[in-house]
Amino acid sequence: MSDVRVRFAPSPTGFLHIGGVRTALFNWLFARHSGGIFILRIEDTDRDRSTDEAIQVILEGMKWTGLDWDEGPIRQTDRLELYREKAMDLFHQKLAYWCVCTSEELETRRKEAQARGESIKYDGRCRSRGIAEPDQPAALRFIAPQEGQTVIHDLIKGDIVFDNSVLDDLIILRSNGYATYNFSVVVDDGLMNISHVIRGDDHVNNTPRQVPLFEALGFSVPQFAHLPMILGSDKTRLSKRHGATSVLAYQEMGYLPEALVNYLVRLGWSHGDQEIFSIQEMVEHFDFKHVQSSAAVFNPEKLKWVNAQYIRTSEPKWVAEALTPFLQKAGYDEAAIARIPGGIEALVPPLRERSETLLDFVDGAAPYLVESITMDEAAATKHLTGAIAPVLKEFSHLVEAEPDFSKETLERILHGLIERQGLKMGKIAQPLRVALTGRTVSPGIYEVMALLGKTRTLQRIRAAVDCAMKN
């Protein structure tokens, strides 16, 4: 068993952000590549913003993307007493002290320091007061080192050096008794034996505050890997104005989870020029040597391209299973699906070349799922004319008289008709397409007829003949 233990630790204050999924993915891949353990920890100590609904959304997003965890989900709110105990251990070791400075006093001093051009941090005046049992609201502060440097050997960014003189005496217990983020994270990482902390580089500045806490608590300091941020096309932090940022929004938009994972792994990591990866290939090749240190730019069009590749190359049965709930949501019941010879799986090969998402599939599948179609008025006017009506009528009679409804038979009938009428293929193919689907764009004519079956094919051609006679 590997000693690698990593964690994904989202805060349940909203939806699961696409950047969070990438962080989870890189942790998951590193654990799977190393034969280690992947832990899901819910950092829900912000009681004003954390909700059970948000936790459920996180779990659903993780399950949808296939990022299974080995331990958890562990909630920090179940460990509050543990944080208090560890904080008081530091106090009894004289590594922390009670601070009774009010928020108003602290704000005044911050403004004064700013006016003098000094660094804005706590001035440490309660360090020497020796308060054993505060008789007023008090926060517990950790005594941060003020000399020397803290060096972070980051697996992505290389060595990052911080001067300890800029470190604040960090509050580890608020006056309400709750542990702060930086302290609870260190306690959890230490007790869970986290070997590698893999997170977004917006946490880089937290690291020099946390390393002294690891050491003071007697924990091994994990290795750090800070992932580059994900930016929008305008090079600002990815947000709603750049498109959907919730992972489950992409599920609703008809993206395959495997495609989204594939896109996200390439958003900051590479393996040669390869673009499309199986999960097995990602696990096999993943390492930090090929994680870029610069920010990655989210490109919705590239994501759509990746999704289209998965749709076009995956097994039809697998795509059909993913498509089924979308068809149901669109209102197509079992009776509608039963109209298609071969079922949903038969829809996949002819429709996937024109489908970038599963929603595209739903739109493309509409003509084959309904009993009768509504024709595009402009298409009908242009292609279903009085001149073409006799040709369509003769084709329907020939098809009806032929017991075999195979592609080969249909080709023979249609080509024979074209030769006798002295027509070009396009002169009848497009009217047939409009007659059968109500649209000017569809799969090949023979594929369309196969999806409709003989009965509906004949019904629609006859209805088109009637329409053509009126034009």
XYZ file of C-alpha atoms in Angstrom, residues 85-327:
243
model
C -8.542 20.457 22.141
C -5.634 20.915 19.727
C -5.823 24.696 20.086
C -5.717 24.449 23.872
C -2.737 22.082 23.598
C -0.863 24.901 21.889
C -1.967 27.316 24.600
C -0.722 25.034 27.388
C 2.600 24.673 25.539
C 2.820 28.486 25.473
C 2.643 28.442 21.673
C -0.617 30.389 21.668
C -2.136 33.187 23.744
C -5.477 34.829 24.446
C -6.144 38.091 22.634
C -8.850 40.422 23.985
C -8.468 43.148 21.377
C -11.862 44.152 20.017
C -12.652 44.274 16.314
C -12.932 48.071 16.571
C -9.457 48.334 18.120
C -7.979 46.067 15.475
C -9.554 48.092 12.663
C -8.203 51.337 14.116
C -4.680 49.909 14.296
C -4.906 48.570 10.755
C -5.773 52.015 9.457
C -2.943 53.605 11.468
C -0.417 51.071 10.152
C -1.652 51.655 6.620
C -1.255 55.418 7.049
C 2.355 54.890 8.197
C 3.042 52.637 5.216
C 3.651 49.604 7.444
C 2.548 46.040 6.860
C -1.004 45.464 8.010
C -0.851 42.719 10.609
C -1.624 42.216 14.267
C 0.938 44.063 16.405
C 1.175 41.294 19.006
C 0.327 43.446 22.000
C -1.533 40.624 23.790
C 1.459 38.286 23.509
C 2.948 39.477 26.785
C -0.250 39.983 28.755
C -0.216 36.389 29.973
C -4.006 36.066 30.079
C -4.763 32.649 31.600
C -8.552 32.784 31.752
C -10.076 35.714 29.853
C -13.023 37.385 31.537
C -14.209 38.946 28.292
C -14.585 37.787 24.684
C -11.171 36.552 23.559
C -9.633 34.834 20.543
C -6.754 32.402 20.749
C -3.766 33.404 18.606
C -0.869 31.231 17.481
C 2.597 32.674 18.063
C 3.957 32.867 14.543
C 7.723 32.815 13.911
C 9.058 36.285 13.149
C 12.618 35.448 12.122
C 14.052 33.535 9.212
C 12.148 32.192 6.251
C 9.555 29.562 5.425
C 10.438 27.705 2.220
C 7.757 25.743 0.396
C 9.059 23.061 -1.978
C 6.084 23.164 -4.299
C 5.793 20.275 -6.759
C 4.462 22.583 -9.476
C 5.844 26.040 -8.776
C 9.222 25.033 -7.361
C 10.601 26.654 -4.209
C 8.519 29.520 -2.830
C 10.196 31.605 -0.113
C 8.325 33.660 2.496
C 9.913 35.978 5.060
C 8.546 35.093 8.486
C 8.646 38.756 9.475
C 5.427 39.291 7.516
C 3.533 36.520 9.310
C 0.646 37.441 11.551
C -0.168 35.855 14.901
C -2.966 33.849 13.365
C -6.249 33.468 15.216
C -6.820 29.735 15.654
C -9.947 29.921 17.854
C -12.450 32.691 17.406
C -14.073 34.347 20.412
C -17.164 32.206 19.749
C -15.086 29.062 20.271
C -14.968 27.956 16.642
C -11.693 27.080 14.958
C -10.561 29.161 11.978
C -10.059 27.761 8.498
C -6.255 27.653 8.549
C -6.162 25.887 11.898
C -8.868 23.275 11.276
C -7.322 22.439 7.901
C -3.936 21.773 9.496
C -5.421 19.648 12.283
C -7.367 17.579 9.761
C -4.456 17.186 7.346
C -2.169 16.181 10.210
C -4.511 13.673 11.838
C -5.524 12.210 8.482
C -1.840 11.744 7.575
C -2.232 13.728 4.376
C 0.986 13.276 2.420
C 0.297 15.758 -0.394
C -1.852 18.880 -0.333
C -2.970 19.459 -3.930
C -5.067 22.615 -4.247
C -5.555 25.810 -6.244
C -2.809 28.394 -6.154
C -5.165 30.892 -4.535
C -4.118 29.017 -1.370
C -0.395 29.715 -1.797
C -0.475 32.560 0.737
C -2.118 30.294 3.302
C 0.787 27.862 3.150
C 3.407 29.838 5.190
C 0.754 30.318 7.883
C -0.009 26.606 7.955
C 3.503 25.143 7.891
C 4.443 26.519 11.374
C 1.161 25.111 12.689
C 2.004 21.642 11.355
C 5.351 21.846 13.110
C 3.942 23.213 16.382
C 1.334 20.443 16.518
C 3.974 17.787 15.909
C 2.660 16.764 12.490
C 4.724 15.948 9.417
C 4.513 18.769 6.904
C 2.897 17.447 3.702
C 4.232 18.177 0.247
C 2.384 20.939 -1.535
C 1.277 21.224 -5.151
C -0.562 24.426 -6.035
C -2.512 24.152 -9.265
C -2.741 27.121 -11.641
C -6.012 29.013 -11.716
C -8.605 28.559 -14.451
C -9.312 31.791 -16.291
C -12.004 32.881 -18.690
C -11.285 33.957 -22.256
C -10.604 37.521 -21.060
C -7.883 36.182 -18.714
C -9.872 36.988 -15.572
C -10.883 34.395 -13.009
C -13.489 31.981 -14.370
C -16.973 33.123 -13.409
C -20.593 32.908 -14.563
C -20.061 35.614 -17.160
C -17.796 33.167 -19.030
C -20.539 30.526 -19.099
C -21.574 27.745 -16.758
C -19.214 27.134 -13.833
C -21.223 24.491 -11.956
C -20.298 20.938 -12.859
C -23.930 19.785 -12.753
C -24.843 22.544 -15.211
C -22.716 20.702 -17.762
C -24.645 17.532 -17.018
C -27.891 19.386 -17.782
C -26.362 20.809 -20.969
C -25.785 17.327 -22.327
C -22.086 16.829 -21.727
C -20.737 13.372 -20.985
C -18.892 13.167 -17.648
C -15.979 11.329 -19.263
C -15.607 14.146 -21.798
C -15.664 16.839 -19.114
C -13.031 14.969 -17.095
C -10.911 14.570 -20.232
C -11.147 18.293 -20.946
C -10.310 19.260 -17.362
C -7.242 17.028 -17.173
C -5.847 18.830 -20.217
C -6.585 22.167 -18.575
C -3.171 22.417 -16.955
C -1.626 18.991 -17.662
C -0.322 17.347 -20.796
C 1.104 14.097 -22.065
C 2.775 14.840 -25.364
C 0.281 16.047 -27.948
C -2.448 13.607 -26.928
C -5.873 15.193 -26.520
C -8.262 12.314 -25.882
C -7.565 10.029 -22.932
C -9.302 7.080 -21.376
C -9.502 7.130 -17.584
C -6.932 4.336 -17.525
C -4.516 6.411 -19.617
C -4.955 9.439 -17.344
C -4.178 7.347 -14.279
C -1.196 5.714 -15.941
C 0.456 8.894 -17.215
C -0.429 11.498 -14.574
C 2.464 13.233 -12.817
C 3.306 16.716 -11.567
C 6.236 17.163 -13.936
C 3.772 17.919 -16.699
C 1.395 20.149 -14.757
C 1.883 23.686 -16.005
C 2.574 26.474 -13.532
C 0.785 29.195 -15.499
C -2.960 29.785 -15.499
C -5.135 27.767 -17.859
C -7.831 29.349 -20.052
C -11.247 27.698 -20.172
C -12.461 27.320 -23.751
C -16.131 26.245 -24.070
C -15.698 25.443 -27.758
C -12.793 23.094 -27.038
C -14.892 21.363 -24.374
C -17.685 20.931 -26.910
C -15.183 19.477 -29.390
C -13.958 16.958 -26.820
C -17.549 16.019 -26.000
C -18.279 15.483 -29.691
C -15.274 13.154 -29.973
C -16.635 11.015 -27.155
C -20.098 10.925 -28.701
C -18.712 9.892 -32.089
C -16.290 7.217 -30.903
C -18.066 5.620 -27.945
C -20.106 2.443 -28.109
C -23.685 3.210 -29.285
C -25.127 1.299 -26.329
C -23.188 3.478 -23.864
C -24.275 6.720 -25.595
C -27.859 5.455 -25.686
C -27.835 4.903 -21.921
C -26.605 8.468 -21.359
C -29.188 9.789 -23.838
C -32.210 8.031 -22.325
C -32.864 10.428 -19.396
C -32.606 13.413 -21.762
C -35.263 11.937 -24.031
